CSV table of N, CA and C in Angstrom, one decimal:
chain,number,residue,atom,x,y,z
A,14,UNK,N,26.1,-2.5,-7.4
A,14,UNK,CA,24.7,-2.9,-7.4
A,14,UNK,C,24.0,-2.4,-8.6
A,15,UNK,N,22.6,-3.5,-9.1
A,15,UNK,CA,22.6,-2.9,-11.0
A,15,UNK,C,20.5,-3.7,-10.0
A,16,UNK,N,19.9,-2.3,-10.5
A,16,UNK,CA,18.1,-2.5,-10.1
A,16,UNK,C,17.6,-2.7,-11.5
A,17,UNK,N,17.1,-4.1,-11.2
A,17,UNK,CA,15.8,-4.1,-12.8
A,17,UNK,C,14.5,-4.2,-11.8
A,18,UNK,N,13.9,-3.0,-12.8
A,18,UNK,CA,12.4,-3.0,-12.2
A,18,UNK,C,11.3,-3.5,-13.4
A,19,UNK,N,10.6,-4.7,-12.7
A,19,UNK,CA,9.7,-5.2,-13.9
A,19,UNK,C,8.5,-5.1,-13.3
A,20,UNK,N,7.6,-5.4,-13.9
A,20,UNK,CA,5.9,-5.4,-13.9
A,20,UNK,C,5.6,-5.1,-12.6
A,21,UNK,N,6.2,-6.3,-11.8
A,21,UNK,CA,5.1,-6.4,-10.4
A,21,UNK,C,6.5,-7.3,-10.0
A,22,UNK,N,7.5,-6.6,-9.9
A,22,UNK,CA,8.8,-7.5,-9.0
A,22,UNK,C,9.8,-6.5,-9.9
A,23,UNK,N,10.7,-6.6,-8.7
A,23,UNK,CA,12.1,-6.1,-8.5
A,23,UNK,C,13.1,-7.0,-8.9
A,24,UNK,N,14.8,-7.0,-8.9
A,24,UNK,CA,15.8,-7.4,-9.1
A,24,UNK,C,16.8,-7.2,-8.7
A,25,UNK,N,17.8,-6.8,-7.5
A,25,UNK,CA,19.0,-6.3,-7.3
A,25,UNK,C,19.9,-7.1,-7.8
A,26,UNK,N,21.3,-7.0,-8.3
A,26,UNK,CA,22.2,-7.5,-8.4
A,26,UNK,C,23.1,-7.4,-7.7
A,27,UNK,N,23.9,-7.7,-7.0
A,27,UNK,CA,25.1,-7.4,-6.3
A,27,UNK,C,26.4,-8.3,-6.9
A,28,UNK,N,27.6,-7.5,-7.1
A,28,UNK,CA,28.5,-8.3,-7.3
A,28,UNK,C,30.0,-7.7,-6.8
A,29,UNK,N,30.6,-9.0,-6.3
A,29,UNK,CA,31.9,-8.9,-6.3
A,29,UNK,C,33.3,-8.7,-6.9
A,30,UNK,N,33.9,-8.1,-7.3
A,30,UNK,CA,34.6,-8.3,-8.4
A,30,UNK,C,36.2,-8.9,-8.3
A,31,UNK,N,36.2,-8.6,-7.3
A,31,UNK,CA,37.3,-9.5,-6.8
A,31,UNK,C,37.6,-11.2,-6.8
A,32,UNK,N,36.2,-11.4,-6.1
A,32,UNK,CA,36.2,-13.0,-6.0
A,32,UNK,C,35.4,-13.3,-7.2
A,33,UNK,N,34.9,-12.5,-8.8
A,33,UNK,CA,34.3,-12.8,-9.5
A,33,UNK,C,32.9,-13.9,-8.9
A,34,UNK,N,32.0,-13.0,-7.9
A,34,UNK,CA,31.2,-13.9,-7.6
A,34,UNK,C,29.9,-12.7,-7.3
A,35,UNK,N,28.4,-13.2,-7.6
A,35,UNK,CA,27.7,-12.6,-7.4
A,35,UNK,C,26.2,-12.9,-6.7
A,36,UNK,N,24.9,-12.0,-6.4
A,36,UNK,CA,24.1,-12.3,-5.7
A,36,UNK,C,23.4,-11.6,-6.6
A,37,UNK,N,22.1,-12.5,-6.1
A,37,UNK,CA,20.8,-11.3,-6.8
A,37,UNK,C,19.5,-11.8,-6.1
A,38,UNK,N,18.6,-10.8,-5.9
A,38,UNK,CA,17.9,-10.5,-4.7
A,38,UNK,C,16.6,-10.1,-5.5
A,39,UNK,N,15.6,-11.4,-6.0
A,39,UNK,CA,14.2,-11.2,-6.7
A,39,UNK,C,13.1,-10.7,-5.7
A,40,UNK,N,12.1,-9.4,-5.5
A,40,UNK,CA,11.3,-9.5,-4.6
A,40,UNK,C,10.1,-9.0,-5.4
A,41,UNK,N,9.4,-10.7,-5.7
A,41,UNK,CA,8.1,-10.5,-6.3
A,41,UNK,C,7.4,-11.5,-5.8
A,42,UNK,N,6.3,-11.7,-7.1
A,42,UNK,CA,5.5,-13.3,-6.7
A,42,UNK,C,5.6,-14.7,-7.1
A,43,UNK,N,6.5,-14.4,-8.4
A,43,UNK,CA,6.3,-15.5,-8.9
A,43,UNK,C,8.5,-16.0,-9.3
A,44,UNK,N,8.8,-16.5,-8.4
A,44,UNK,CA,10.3,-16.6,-8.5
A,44,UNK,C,10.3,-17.7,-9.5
A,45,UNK,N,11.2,-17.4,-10.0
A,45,UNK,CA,12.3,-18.8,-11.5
A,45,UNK,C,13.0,-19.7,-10.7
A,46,UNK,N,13.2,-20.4,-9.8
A,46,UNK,CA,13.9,-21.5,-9.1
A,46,UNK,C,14.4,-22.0,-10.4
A,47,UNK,N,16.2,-22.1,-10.5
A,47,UNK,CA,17.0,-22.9,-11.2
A,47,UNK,C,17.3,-24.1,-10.9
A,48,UNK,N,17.4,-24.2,-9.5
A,48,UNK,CA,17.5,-25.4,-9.0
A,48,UNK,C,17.0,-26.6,-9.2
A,49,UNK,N,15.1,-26.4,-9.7
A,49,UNK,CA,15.1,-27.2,-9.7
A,49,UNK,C,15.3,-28.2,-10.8
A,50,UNK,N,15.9,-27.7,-11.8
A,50,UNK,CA,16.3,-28.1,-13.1
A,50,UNK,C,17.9,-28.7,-12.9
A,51,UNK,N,18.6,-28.6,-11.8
A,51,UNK,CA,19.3,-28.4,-11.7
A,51,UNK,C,19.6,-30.2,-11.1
A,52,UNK,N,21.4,-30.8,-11.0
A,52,UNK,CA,21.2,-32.1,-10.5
A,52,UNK,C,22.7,-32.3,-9.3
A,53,UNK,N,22.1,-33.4,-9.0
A,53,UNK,CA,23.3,-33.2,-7.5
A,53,UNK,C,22.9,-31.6,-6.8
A,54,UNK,N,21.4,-31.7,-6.5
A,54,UNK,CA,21.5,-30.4,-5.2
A,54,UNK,C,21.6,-30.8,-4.3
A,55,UNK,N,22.5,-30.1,-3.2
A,55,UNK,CA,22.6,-30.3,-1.8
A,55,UNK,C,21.5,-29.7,-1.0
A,56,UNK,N,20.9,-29.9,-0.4
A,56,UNK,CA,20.0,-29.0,0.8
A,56,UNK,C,20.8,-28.5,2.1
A,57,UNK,N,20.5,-27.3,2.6
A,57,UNK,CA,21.5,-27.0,3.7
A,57,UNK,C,20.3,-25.7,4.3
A,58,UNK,N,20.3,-25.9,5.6
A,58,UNK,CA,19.2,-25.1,6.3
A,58,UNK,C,20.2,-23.7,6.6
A,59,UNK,N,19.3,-22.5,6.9
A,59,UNK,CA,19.9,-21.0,7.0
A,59,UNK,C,19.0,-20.6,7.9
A,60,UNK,N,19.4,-19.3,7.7
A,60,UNK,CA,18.4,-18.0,8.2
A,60,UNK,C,18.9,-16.6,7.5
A,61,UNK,N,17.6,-15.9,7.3
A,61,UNK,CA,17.5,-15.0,6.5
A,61,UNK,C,16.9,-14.1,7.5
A,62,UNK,N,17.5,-12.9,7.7
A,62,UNK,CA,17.6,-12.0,9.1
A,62,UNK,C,16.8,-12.2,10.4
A,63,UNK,N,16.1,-11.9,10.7
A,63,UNK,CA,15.8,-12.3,12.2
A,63,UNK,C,15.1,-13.4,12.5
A,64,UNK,N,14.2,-13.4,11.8
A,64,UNK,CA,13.1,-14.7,11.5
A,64,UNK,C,12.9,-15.6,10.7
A,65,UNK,N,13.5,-16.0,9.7
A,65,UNK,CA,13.3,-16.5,8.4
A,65,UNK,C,14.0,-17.8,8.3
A,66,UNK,N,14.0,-18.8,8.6
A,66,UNK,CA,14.4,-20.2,8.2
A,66,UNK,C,14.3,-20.5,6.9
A,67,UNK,N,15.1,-20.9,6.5
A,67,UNK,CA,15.1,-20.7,4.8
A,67,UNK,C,16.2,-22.4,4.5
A,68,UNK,N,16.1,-23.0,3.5
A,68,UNK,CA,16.7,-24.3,3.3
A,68,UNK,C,17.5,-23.6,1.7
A,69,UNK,N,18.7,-23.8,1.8
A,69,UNK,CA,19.6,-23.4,0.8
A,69,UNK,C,19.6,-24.5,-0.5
A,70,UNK,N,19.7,-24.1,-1.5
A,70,UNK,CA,19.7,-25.3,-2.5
A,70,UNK,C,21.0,-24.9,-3.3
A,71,UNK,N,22.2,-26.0,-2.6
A,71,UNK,CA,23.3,-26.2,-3.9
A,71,UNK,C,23.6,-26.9,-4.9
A,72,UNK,N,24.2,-26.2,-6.0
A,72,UNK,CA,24.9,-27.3,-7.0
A,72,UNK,C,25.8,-26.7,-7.7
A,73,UNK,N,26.6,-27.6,-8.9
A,73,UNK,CA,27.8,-26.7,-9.4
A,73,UNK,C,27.4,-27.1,-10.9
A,74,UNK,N,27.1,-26.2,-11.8
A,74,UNK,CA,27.1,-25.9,-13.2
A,74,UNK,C,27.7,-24.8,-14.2
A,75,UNK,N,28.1,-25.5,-15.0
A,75,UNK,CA,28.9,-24.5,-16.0
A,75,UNK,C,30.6,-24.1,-15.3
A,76,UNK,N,30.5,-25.0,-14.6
A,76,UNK,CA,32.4,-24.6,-14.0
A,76,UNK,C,32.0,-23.3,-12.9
A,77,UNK,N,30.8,-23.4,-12.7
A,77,UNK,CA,30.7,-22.3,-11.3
A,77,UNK,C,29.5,-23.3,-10.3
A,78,UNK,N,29.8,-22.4,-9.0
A,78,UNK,CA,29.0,-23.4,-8.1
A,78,UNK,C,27.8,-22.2,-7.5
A,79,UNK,N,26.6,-22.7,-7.1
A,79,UNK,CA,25.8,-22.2,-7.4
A,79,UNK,C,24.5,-22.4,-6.0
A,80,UNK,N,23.9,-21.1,-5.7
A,80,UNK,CA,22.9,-21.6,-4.6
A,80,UNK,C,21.9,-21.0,-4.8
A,81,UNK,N,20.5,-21.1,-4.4
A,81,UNK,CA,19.6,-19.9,-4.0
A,81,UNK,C,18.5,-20.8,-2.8
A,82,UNK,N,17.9,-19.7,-2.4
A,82,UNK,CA,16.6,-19.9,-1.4
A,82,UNK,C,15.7,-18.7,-1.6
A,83,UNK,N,14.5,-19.9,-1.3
A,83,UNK,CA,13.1,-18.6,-0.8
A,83,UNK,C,12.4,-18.0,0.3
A,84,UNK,N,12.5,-17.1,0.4
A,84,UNK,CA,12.2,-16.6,1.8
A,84,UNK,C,11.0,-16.2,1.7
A,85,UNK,N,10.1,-16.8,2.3
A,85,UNK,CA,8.7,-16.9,2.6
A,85,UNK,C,8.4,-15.7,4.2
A,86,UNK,N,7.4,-15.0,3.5
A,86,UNK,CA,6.7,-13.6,4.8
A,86,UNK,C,8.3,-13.1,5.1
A,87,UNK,N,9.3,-12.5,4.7
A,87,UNK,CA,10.1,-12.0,5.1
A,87,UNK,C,9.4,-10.3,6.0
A,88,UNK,N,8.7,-10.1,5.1
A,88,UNK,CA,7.9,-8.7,5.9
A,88,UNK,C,7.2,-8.8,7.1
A,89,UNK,N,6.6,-9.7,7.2
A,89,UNK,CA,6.0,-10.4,8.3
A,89,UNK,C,4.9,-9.6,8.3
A,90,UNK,N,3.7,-9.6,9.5
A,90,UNK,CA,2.5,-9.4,9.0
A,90,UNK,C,2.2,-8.3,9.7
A,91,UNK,N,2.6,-7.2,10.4
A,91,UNK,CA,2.4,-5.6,10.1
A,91,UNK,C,2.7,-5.3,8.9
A,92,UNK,N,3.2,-5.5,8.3
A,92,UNK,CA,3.9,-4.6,6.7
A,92,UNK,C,2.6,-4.5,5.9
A,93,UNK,N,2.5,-3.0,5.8
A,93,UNK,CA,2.3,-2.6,4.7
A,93,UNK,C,1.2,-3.5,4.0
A,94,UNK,N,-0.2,-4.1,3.3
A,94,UNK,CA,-0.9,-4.5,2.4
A,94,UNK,C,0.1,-4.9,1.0
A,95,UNK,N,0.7,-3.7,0.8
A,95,UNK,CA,0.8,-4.2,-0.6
A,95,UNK,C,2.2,-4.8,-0.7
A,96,UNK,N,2.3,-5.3,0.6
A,96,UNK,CA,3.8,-6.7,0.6
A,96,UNK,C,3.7,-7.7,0.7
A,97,UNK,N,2.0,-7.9,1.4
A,97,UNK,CA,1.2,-9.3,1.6
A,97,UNK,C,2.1,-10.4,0.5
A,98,UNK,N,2.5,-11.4,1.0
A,98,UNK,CA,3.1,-12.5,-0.2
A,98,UNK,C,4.1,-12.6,-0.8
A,99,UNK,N,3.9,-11.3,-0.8
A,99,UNK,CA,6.0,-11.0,-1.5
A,99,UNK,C,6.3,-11.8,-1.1
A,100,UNK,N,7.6,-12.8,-2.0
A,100,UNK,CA,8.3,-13.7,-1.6
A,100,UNK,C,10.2,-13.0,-1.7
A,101,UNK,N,11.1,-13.2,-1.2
A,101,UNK,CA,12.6,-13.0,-1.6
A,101,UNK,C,13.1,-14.6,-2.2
A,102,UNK,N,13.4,-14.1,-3.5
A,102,UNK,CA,14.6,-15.3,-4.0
A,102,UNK,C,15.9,-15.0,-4.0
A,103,UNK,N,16.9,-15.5,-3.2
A,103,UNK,CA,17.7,-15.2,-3.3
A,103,UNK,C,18.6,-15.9,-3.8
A,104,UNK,N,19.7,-15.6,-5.3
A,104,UNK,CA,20.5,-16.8,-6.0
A,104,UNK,C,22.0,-16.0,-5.8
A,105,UNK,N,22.8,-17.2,-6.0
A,105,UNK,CA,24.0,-16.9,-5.5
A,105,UNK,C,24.8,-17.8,-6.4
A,106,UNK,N,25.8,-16.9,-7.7
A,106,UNK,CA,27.2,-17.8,-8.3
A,106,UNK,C,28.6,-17.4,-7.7
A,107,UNK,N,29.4,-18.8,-8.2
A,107,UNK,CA,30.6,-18.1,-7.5
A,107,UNK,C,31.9,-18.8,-8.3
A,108,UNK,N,33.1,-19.1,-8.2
A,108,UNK,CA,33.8,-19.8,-8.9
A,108,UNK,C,34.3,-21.1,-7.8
A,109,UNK,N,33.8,-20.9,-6.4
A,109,UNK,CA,34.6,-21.6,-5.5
A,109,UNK,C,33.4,-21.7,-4.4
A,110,UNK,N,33.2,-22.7,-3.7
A,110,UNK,CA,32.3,-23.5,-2.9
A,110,UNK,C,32.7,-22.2,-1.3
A,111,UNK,N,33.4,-21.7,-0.9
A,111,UNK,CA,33.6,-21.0,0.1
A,111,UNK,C,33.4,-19.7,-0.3
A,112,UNK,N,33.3,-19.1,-1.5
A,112,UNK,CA,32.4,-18.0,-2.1
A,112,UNK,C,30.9,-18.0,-2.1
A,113,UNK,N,30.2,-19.3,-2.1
A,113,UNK,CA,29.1,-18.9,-1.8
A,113,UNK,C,28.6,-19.1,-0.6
A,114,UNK,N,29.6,-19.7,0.5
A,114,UNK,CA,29.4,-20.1,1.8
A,114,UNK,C,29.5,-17.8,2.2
A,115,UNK,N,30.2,-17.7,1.8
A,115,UNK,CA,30.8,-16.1,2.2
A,115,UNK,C,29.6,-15.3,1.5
A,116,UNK,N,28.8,-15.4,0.8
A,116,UNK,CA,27.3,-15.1,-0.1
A,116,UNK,C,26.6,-15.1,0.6
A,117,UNK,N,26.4,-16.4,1.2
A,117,UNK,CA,24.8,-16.7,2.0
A,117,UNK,C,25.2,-16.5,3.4
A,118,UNK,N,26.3,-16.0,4.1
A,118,UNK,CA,26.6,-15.2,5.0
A,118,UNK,C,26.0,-13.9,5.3
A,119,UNK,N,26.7,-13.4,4.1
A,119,UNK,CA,25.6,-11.9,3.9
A,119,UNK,C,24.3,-11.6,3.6
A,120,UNK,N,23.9,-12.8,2.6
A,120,UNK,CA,22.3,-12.6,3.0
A,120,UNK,C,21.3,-13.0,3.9
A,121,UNK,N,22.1,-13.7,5.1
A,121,UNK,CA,22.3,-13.9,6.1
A,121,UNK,C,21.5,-12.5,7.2
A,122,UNK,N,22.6,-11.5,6.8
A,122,UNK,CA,22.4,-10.3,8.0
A,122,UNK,C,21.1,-9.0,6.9
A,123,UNK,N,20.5,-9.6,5.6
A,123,UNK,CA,19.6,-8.5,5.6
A,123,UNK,C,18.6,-8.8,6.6
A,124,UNK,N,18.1,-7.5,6.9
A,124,UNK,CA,17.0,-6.9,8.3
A,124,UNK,C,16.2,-6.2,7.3
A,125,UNK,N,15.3,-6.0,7.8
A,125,UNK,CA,13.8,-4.8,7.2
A,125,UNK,C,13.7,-3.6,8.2
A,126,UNK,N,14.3,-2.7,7.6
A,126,UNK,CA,14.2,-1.7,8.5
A,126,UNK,C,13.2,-0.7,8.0
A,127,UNK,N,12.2,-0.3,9.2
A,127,UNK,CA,11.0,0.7,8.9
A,127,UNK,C,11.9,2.2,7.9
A,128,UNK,N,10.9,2.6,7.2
A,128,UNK,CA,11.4,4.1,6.7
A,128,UNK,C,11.2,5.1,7.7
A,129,UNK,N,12.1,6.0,7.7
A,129,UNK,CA,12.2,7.1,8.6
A,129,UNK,C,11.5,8.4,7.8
């Protein structure tokens, strides 16, 4: 896992090294959507941990196949003031179409868990 911290938004990376395939996890306000530059996308509906309906956007570029979604109020509305809006973008590469199915699995089970 590799954190870029910019202005007013975050960045995780996550990667695999085995299945050469990776995730990355924007939580700010203003996300880069690749997609929609993007041609032949598929739509395919999700969920993003407990509450989050989320519609997946695929396609395959550069000899890799490729996904992301936005997760709208993931904090939901006790959180905190200064989460108000946050949005999650979550993008997902892979070399093989059942690599990113096994991707958006896992970002599937993030939860928000209170600090102790």
């Amino acid at each position: 896992m590799r954190r870029q911290e910019g202005p007013d938004f975050d960045v995780f990376y996550f990667s695999d090294a085995a299945t050469k395939s990776s995730m990355g996890l924007y939580v700010g306000h203003n996300p880069g959507l690749r997609s929609s530059e993007a041609v032949d996308v598929r739509r395919q509906t999700g969920r993003i941990g407990v509450d989050s309906l989320v519609e997946w956007s695929r396609w395959s570029q550069g000899g890799r196949h490729r996904s992301e979604t936005l997760v709208h109020d993931f904090y939901g509305q006790s959180a905190p003031r200064a989460y108000a809006g946050l949005l999650l973008h979550i993008f997902i590469a892979a070399p093989a179409e059942q690599d990113i199915t096994r991707m958006e699995a896992a970002a599937a089970t993030l939860r928000l868990e209170r600090a102790r």
